[in-house]
Coordinates of C-alpha atoms and ligand atoms in Angstrom, one line a residue:
X1 CA 11.9 17.0 7.9
X2 CA 15.6 17.1 7.3
X3 CA 16.7 19.2 4.4
X4 CA 19.4 16.6 3.7
X5 CA 16.9 13.8 3.0
X6 CA 17.5 12.0 -0.3
X7 CA 14.7 9.5 -1.0
X8 CA 14.5 6.5 -3.3
X9 CA 11.0 5.2 -4.2
X10 CA 11.3 1.6 -5.5
X11 CA 8.2 0.5 -7.6
X12 CA 7.5 4.2 -8.4
X13 CA 5.4 3.4 -11.5
X14 CA 2.8 1.4 -9.5
X15 CA -0.5 2.4 -8.0
X16 CA 0.9 3.9 -4.8
X17 CA 4.3 4.9 -6.2
X18 CA 2.9 7.2 -8.9
X19 CA 1.1 9.3 -6.3
X20 CA 3.6 9.0 -3.6
X21 CA 6.4 10.4 -5.8
X22 CA 4.4 13.5 -6.6
X23 CA 3.7 14.2 -3.0
X24 CA 7.2 13.5 -1.8
X25 CA 8.6 15.8 -4.5
X26 CA 6.2 18.6 -3.3
X27 CA 7.6 18.2 0.2
X28 CA 11.3 17.4 -0.4
X29 CA 12.0 18.9 -3.8
X30 CA 12.0 17.2 -7.2
X31 CA 15.7 16.4 -7.2
X32 CA 15.7 14.9 -3.7
X33 CA 13.2 12.1 -4.7
X34 CA 14.5 9.4 -7.1
X35 CA 11.9 7.4 -8.7
X36 CA 12.8 3.8 -9.7
X37 CA 11.1 0.9 -11.3
X38 CA 12.0 -2.3 -13.2
X39 CA 10.9 -0.8 -16.5
X40 CA 11.6 2.6 -18.1
X41 CA 8.7 5.0 -17.6
X42 CA 7.4 8.4 -18.5
X43 CA 8.2 9.4 -14.9
X44 CA 11.8 9.9 -16.2
X45 CA 10.5 13.2 -17.7
X46 CA 9.4 14.5 -14.4
X47 CA 12.6 14.1 -12.4
X48 CA 15.4 11.7 -11.4
X49 CA 14.5 8.2 -12.5
X50 CA 16.5 4.9 -12.4
X51 CA 15.7 1.6 -14.0
X52 CA 16.6 -0.9 -11.3
X53 CA 15.7 -4.4 -10.2
X54 CA 15.1 -4.6 -6.4
X55 CA 16.1 -8.3 -6.5
X56 CA 19.6 -7.2 -7.6
X57 CA 21.3 -6.2 -4.4
X58 CA 24.4 -4.9 -6.2
X59 CA 22.5 -2.7 -8.6
X60 CA 20.3 -1.4 -5.8
X61 CA 23.4 -0.5 -3.7
X62 CA 24.9 1.3 -6.6
X63 CA 21.9 3.5 -7.2
X64 CA 21.6 4.2 -3.5
X65 CA 25.3 5.2 -3.2
X66 CA 25.4 7.2 -6.4
X67 CA 22.5 9.4 -5.3
X68 CA 23.5 9.5 -1.7
X69 CA 20.1 8.1 -0.7
X70 CA 19.3 7.9 3.0
X71 CA 15.6 6.9 2.9
X72 CA 14.0 4.1 0.8
X73 CA 10.3 3.5 0.2
X74 CA 10.0 -0.1 -1.0
X75 CA 6.8 -0.5 -3.0
X76 CA 7.7 -3.2 -5.5
X77 CA 5.7 -6.3 -4.9
X78 CA 3.3 -8.8 -6.5
X79 CA -0.2 -8.3 -5.1
X80 CA -2.6 -11.0 -3.9
X81 CA -4.2 -12.2 -7.1
X82 CA -1.0 -12.1 -9.2
X83 CA 1.0 -13.9 -6.5
X84 CA -1.5 -16.7 -6.5
X85 CA -0.8 -17.3 -10.2
X86 CA 3.0 -17.1 -9.7
X87 CA 3.6 -18.2 -6.1
X88 CA 7.3 -18.7 -6.3
X89 CA 7.9 -15.3 -8.0
X90 CA 5.6 -13.6 -5.5
X91 CA 7.5 -15.0 -2.6
X92 CA 10.9 -14.3 -4.1
X93 CA 10.2 -10.8 -5.1
X94 CA 8.4 -9.8 -2.0
X95 CA 11.0 -11.3 0.3
X96 CA 14.3 -10.7 -1.5
X97 CA 13.4 -7.1 -2.3
X98 CA 12.8 -6.5 1.4
X99 CA 16.0 -8.2 2.5
X100 CA 18.1 -6.2 0.0
X101 CA 16.7 -3.0 1.5
X102 CA 16.8 -4.1 5.1
X103 CA 20.5 -5.0 4.6
X104 CA 21.3 -1.5 3.3
X105 CA 20.0 -0.2 6.6
X106 CA 21.8 -2.8 8.6
X107 CA 25.0 -1.7 6.9
X108 CA 24.2 1.9 7.8
X109 CA 24.1 2.9 4.1
X110 CA 20.6 4.2 4.5
X111 CA 18.9 5.3 7.8
X112 CA 15.1 4.9 7.3
X113 CA 12.9 2.4 5.4
X114 CA 9.2 2.4 4.5
X115 CA 7.7 -1.0 3.6
X116 CA 4.0 -1.6 3.2
X117 CA 2.3 -4.6 4.7
X118 CA -1.4 -5.4 4.1
X119 CA -4.7 -6.6 5.5
X120 CA -3.6 -9.8 3.7
X121 CA -1.6 -10.7 6.7
X122 CA -4.9 -11.8 8.3
X123 CA -6.6 -15.1 7.5
X124 CA -9.8 -17.1 7.8
X125 CA -9.3 -17.6 11.6
X126 CA -8.9 -13.9 12.3
X127 CA -11.8 -12.0 13.9
X128 CA -13.2 -10.2 10.9
X129 CA -14.8 -7.2 12.4
X130 CA -12.7 -4.4 13.9
X131 CA -9.7 -6.7 13.6
X132 CA -7.3 -5.9 16.4
X133 CA -3.6 -5.1 15.9
X134 CA -2.6 -8.3 17.8
X135 CA -4.7 -11.3 16.9
X136 CA -4.7 -14.7 15.1
X137 CA -3.2 -14.1 11.7
X138 CA -2.6 -17.3 9.7
X139 CA -2.7 -15.8 6.2
X140 CA -3.8 -18.2 3.4
X141 CA -2.4 -16.4 0.3
X142 CA 1.2 -16.3 -0.9
X143 CA 1.0 -12.5 -0.7
X144 CA -0.3 -12.6 2.8
X145 CA 2.4 -15.1 3.9
X146 CA 5.1 -12.9 2.4
X147 CA 3.7 -9.8 4.1
X148 CA 3.5 -11.6 7.5
X149 CA 7.0 -13.0 7.2
X150 CA 8.2 -9.5 6.1
X151 CA 6.6 -8.0 9.2
X152 CA 8.5 -10.4 11.4
X153 CA 11.8 -9.6 9.6
X154 CA 11.2 -5.9 9.9
X155 CA 10.7 -6.2 13.6
X156 CA 13.7 -8.5 13.9
X157 CA 16.0 -6.0 12.0
X158 CA 14.7 -3.2 14.3
X159 CA 15.6 -5.1 17.5
X160 CA 18.7 -6.8 16.4
X161 CA 20.4 -4.3 14.1
X162 CA 18.6 -1.0 15.1
X163 CA 17.1 -0.6 11.6
X164 CA 14.6 2.2 11.5
X165 CA 11.9 0.5 9.5
X166 CA 8.3 1.7 9.5
X167 CA 5.3 -0.1 8.0
X168 CA 1.5 0.1 7.5
X169 CA -1.0 -2.7 6.8
X170 CA -2.7 -1.0 3.9
X171 CA -6.3 -1.9 3.1
X172 CA -7.5 -1.8 -0.5
X173 CA -6.4 1.5 -2.1
X174 CA -8.6 3.6 -4.4
X175 CA -7.3 6.5 -6.5
X176 CA -7.9 8.2 -9.8
X177 CA -4.3 9.0 -10.8
X178 CA -3.0 5.4 -11.2
X179 CA -4.3 1.9 -11.9
X180 CA -4.0 -1.0 -9.5
X181 CA -2.4 -4.2 -10.6
X182 CA -3.2 -7.7 -9.5
X183 CA -5.1 -7.1 -6.2
X184 CA -8.3 -8.5 -4.8
X185 CA -9.5 -5.0 -4.0
X186 CA -8.9 -3.6 -7.5
X187 CA -12.7 -3.8 -8.3
X188 CA -13.2 -0.7 -6.2
X189 CA -11.1 1.3 -8.8
X190 CA -12.3 -0.5 -11.9
X191 CA -15.9 0.2 -11.0
X192 CA -15.5 4.0 -11.3
X193 CA -13.9 3.8 -14.7
X194 CA -16.5 1.4 -16.1
X195 CA -19.4 3.4 -14.5
X196 CA -18.2 6.5 -16.4
X197 CA -17.2 4.7 -19.6
X198 CA -20.1 2.3 -20.1
X199 CA -22.6 2.8 -17.2
X200 CA -22.3 -0.9 -16.2
X201 CA -19.8 -3.0 -14.3
X202 CA -19.4 -6.8 -13.8
X203 CA -17.9 -7.2 -10.3
X204 CA -15.5 -10.1 -9.6
X205 CA -16.6 -10.1 -5.9
X206 CA -20.1 -10.9 -4.6
X207 CA -22.3 -8.0 -3.6
X208 CA -22.0 -8.2 0.1
X209 CA -18.2 -8.7 0.3
X210 CA -17.3 -6.0 2.7
X211 CA -13.5 -5.2 2.8
X212 CA -11.4 -2.5 4.5
X213 CA -10.6 0.2 1.9
X214 CA -8.9 3.6 1.8
X215 CA -8.8 6.6 -0.5
X216 CA -5.3 7.2 -1.9
X217 CA -4.9 10.7 -0.3
X218 CA -5.4 9.1 3.1
X219 CA -2.9 6.4 2.3
X220 CA -0.3 8.9 1.1
X221 CA -0.9 11.0 4.2
X222 CA -0.5 8.0 6.5
X223 CA 2.7 6.9 4.8
X224 CA 4.3 10.3 5.0
X225 CA 3.1 10.8 8.6
X226 CA 4.6 7.6 9.8
X227 CA 7.9 8.3 8.0
X228 CA 8.1 11.8 9.5
X229 CA 7.1 10.8 13.0
X230 CA 9.8 10.9 15.7
X231 CA 11.3 7.4 16.0
X232 CA 10.2 7.0 19.6
X233 CA 6.6 7.5 18.6
X234 CA 6.8 4.5 16.1
X235 CA 6.3 1.8 18.8
X236 CA 5.2 -1.0 16.5
X237 CA 8.0 -2.1 14.2
X238 CA 6.3 -5.0 12.5
X239 CA 3.4 -3.1 10.9
X240 CA 0.5 -0.9 12.0
X241 CA -3.2 -1.6 11.4
X242 CA -4.6 1.2 9.3
X243 CA -8.2 2.0 8.7
X244 CA -10.1 4.2 6.3
X245 CA -13.5 3.1 5.2
X246 CA -15.2 -0.3 4.9
X247 CA -17.8 -1.1 2.2
X248 CA -19.1 -3.8 -0.1
X249 CA -19.5 -3.7 -3.9
X250 CA -23.2 -3.1 -3.4
X251 CA -22.6 -0.1 -1.1
X252 CA -20.1 1.5 -3.4
X253 CA -22.5 0.9 -6.4
X254 CA -25.3 2.7 -4.5
X255 CA -23.0 5.7 -3.9
X256 CA -22.0 5.8 -7.6
X257 CA -25.7 5.7 -8.5
X258 CA -26.0 9.1 -6.8
X259 CA -23.8 10.5 -9.6
X260 CA -24.9 8.2 -12.4
X261 CA -28.5 7.2 -11.8
X262 CA -28.6 4.6 -14.6
X263 CA -25.4 2.8 -13.4
X264 CA -26.0 -1.0 -13.1
X265 CA -23.8 -3.6 -11.5
X266 CA -23.8 -7.4 -11.9
X267 CA -21.8 -9.9 -10.0
X268 CA -19.6 -12.8 -11.2
X269 CA -17.3 -13.8 -8.4
X270 CA -14.0 -15.5 -9.5
X271 CA -11.0 -16.9 -7.7
X272 CA -10.5 -13.6 -5.9
X273 CA -13.7 -14.2 -3.9
X274 CA -12.0 -16.8 -1.9
X275 CA -9.1 -14.4 -1.1
X276 CA -11.6 -11.7 -0.1
X277 CA -13.5 -14.1 2.2
X278 CA -10.3 -14.8 4.1
X279 CA -9.7 -11.1 4.9
X280 CA -11.2 -8.8 7.6
X281 CA -14.2 -6.6 7.0
X282 CA -13.0 -3.7 9.1
X283 CA -9.8 -2.8 11.0
X284 CA -9.1 -1.4 14.4
X285 CA -6.4 1.3 13.9
X286 CA -6.4 2.6 17.4
X287 CA -2.7 1.9 17.9
X288 CA -1.8 4.1 14.9
X289 CA -4.1 6.9 16.3
X290 CA -2.6 6.6 19.8
X291 CA 1.1 6.4 18.7
X292 CA 1.4 8.9 15.9
X293 CA -2.0 10.5 15.5
X294 CA -3.6 8.6 12.6
X295 CA -7.0 9.9 11.4
X296 CA -8.5 9.4 8.0
X297 CA -10.2 12.3 6.1
X298 CA -12.4 10.4 3.7
X299 CA -15.5 8.4 4.1
X300 CA -17.3 6.6 1.3
X301 CA -19.3 9.6 0.2
X302 CA -16.5 12.0 0.2
X303 CA -14.2 9.6 -1.6
X304 CA -16.8 8.8 -4.3
X305 CA -17.5 12.5 -4.9
X306 CA -13.8 13.2 -5.3
X307 CA -13.2 10.2 -7.6
X308 CA -16.1 11.2 -9.8
X309 CA -15.0 14.8 -10.0
X310 CA -11.4 13.9 -11.0
X311 CA -12.2 11.1 -13.4
X312 CA -14.7 13.2 -15.3
X313 CA -12.0 15.7 -16.1
Ligands
LIG1 N1 -5.0 -4.4 -2.3 C1 -4.2 -5.5 -2.0 C2 -4.6 -6.7 -2.7 O1 -5.8 -6.8 -3.0 C3 -4.3 -5.8 -0.5 O2 -3.1 -5.4 0.1 O3 -3.8 -7.5 -3.0

């Protein structure tokens, strides 16, 4: 870690941003991490905060220069289910935001970028189990198309302009500190809240829909590890496969029942089922392990125990 690092987190009020800002501030100091989102937020009480629109290159550049930022974490995006409802906006936000940040690095105004990709880059023709790093992709959602195109652009900027961009293909993320918004994997967070609140949950995916998932502390750990890794260790500059735990709604419900024996779940698949059916069930993350030492800490049981304990408080 360089003591001079000044970090900007774009999309800081979202599911990942909320937790990432806390962790980065623990490591780099409150004043060295600028949180930023499109809307004002209570985060402004905790440390530096900027209202900014990532689509506005001029405004973004102004924030970066004024704070002397050298690293950007770009988390602002429309997720899979929302982007299907607003395809044009999904594409524009996910791509223009990325270009604006990549161009700041191309112009040497910043020197390192984190940008998340997703399991959504894979599609119905992808091998679904233990999906390899390099395989058929052909995403079928707007979100997946934007993430795959984004991966190609990241790698292009790395080779062509020497831009130090680092990326992970996140699976569905589960945490207790913040709510997800507009994803296909959101059920795995909602289920905990409803189990504790009402003892029942109606799931929008069918019972055996297995998807790759990850507990938020693992996702935050991976994000910071890849950003702190020596540049020569980060060999993949599109995006790394990342794996935590894979489970279905039925399996997580069974685990929750160990804490709430009367918990009951019903299933009413909606349009998100089709998205889930196009994604892998499990991911091979061996490249991340080999290159920069990735290893998750949480399995389904440990994650469920921790979620329950924290949400009860
Ligand atoms: N959790 C995301 C979604 O469901 C996947 O990247 O859209």
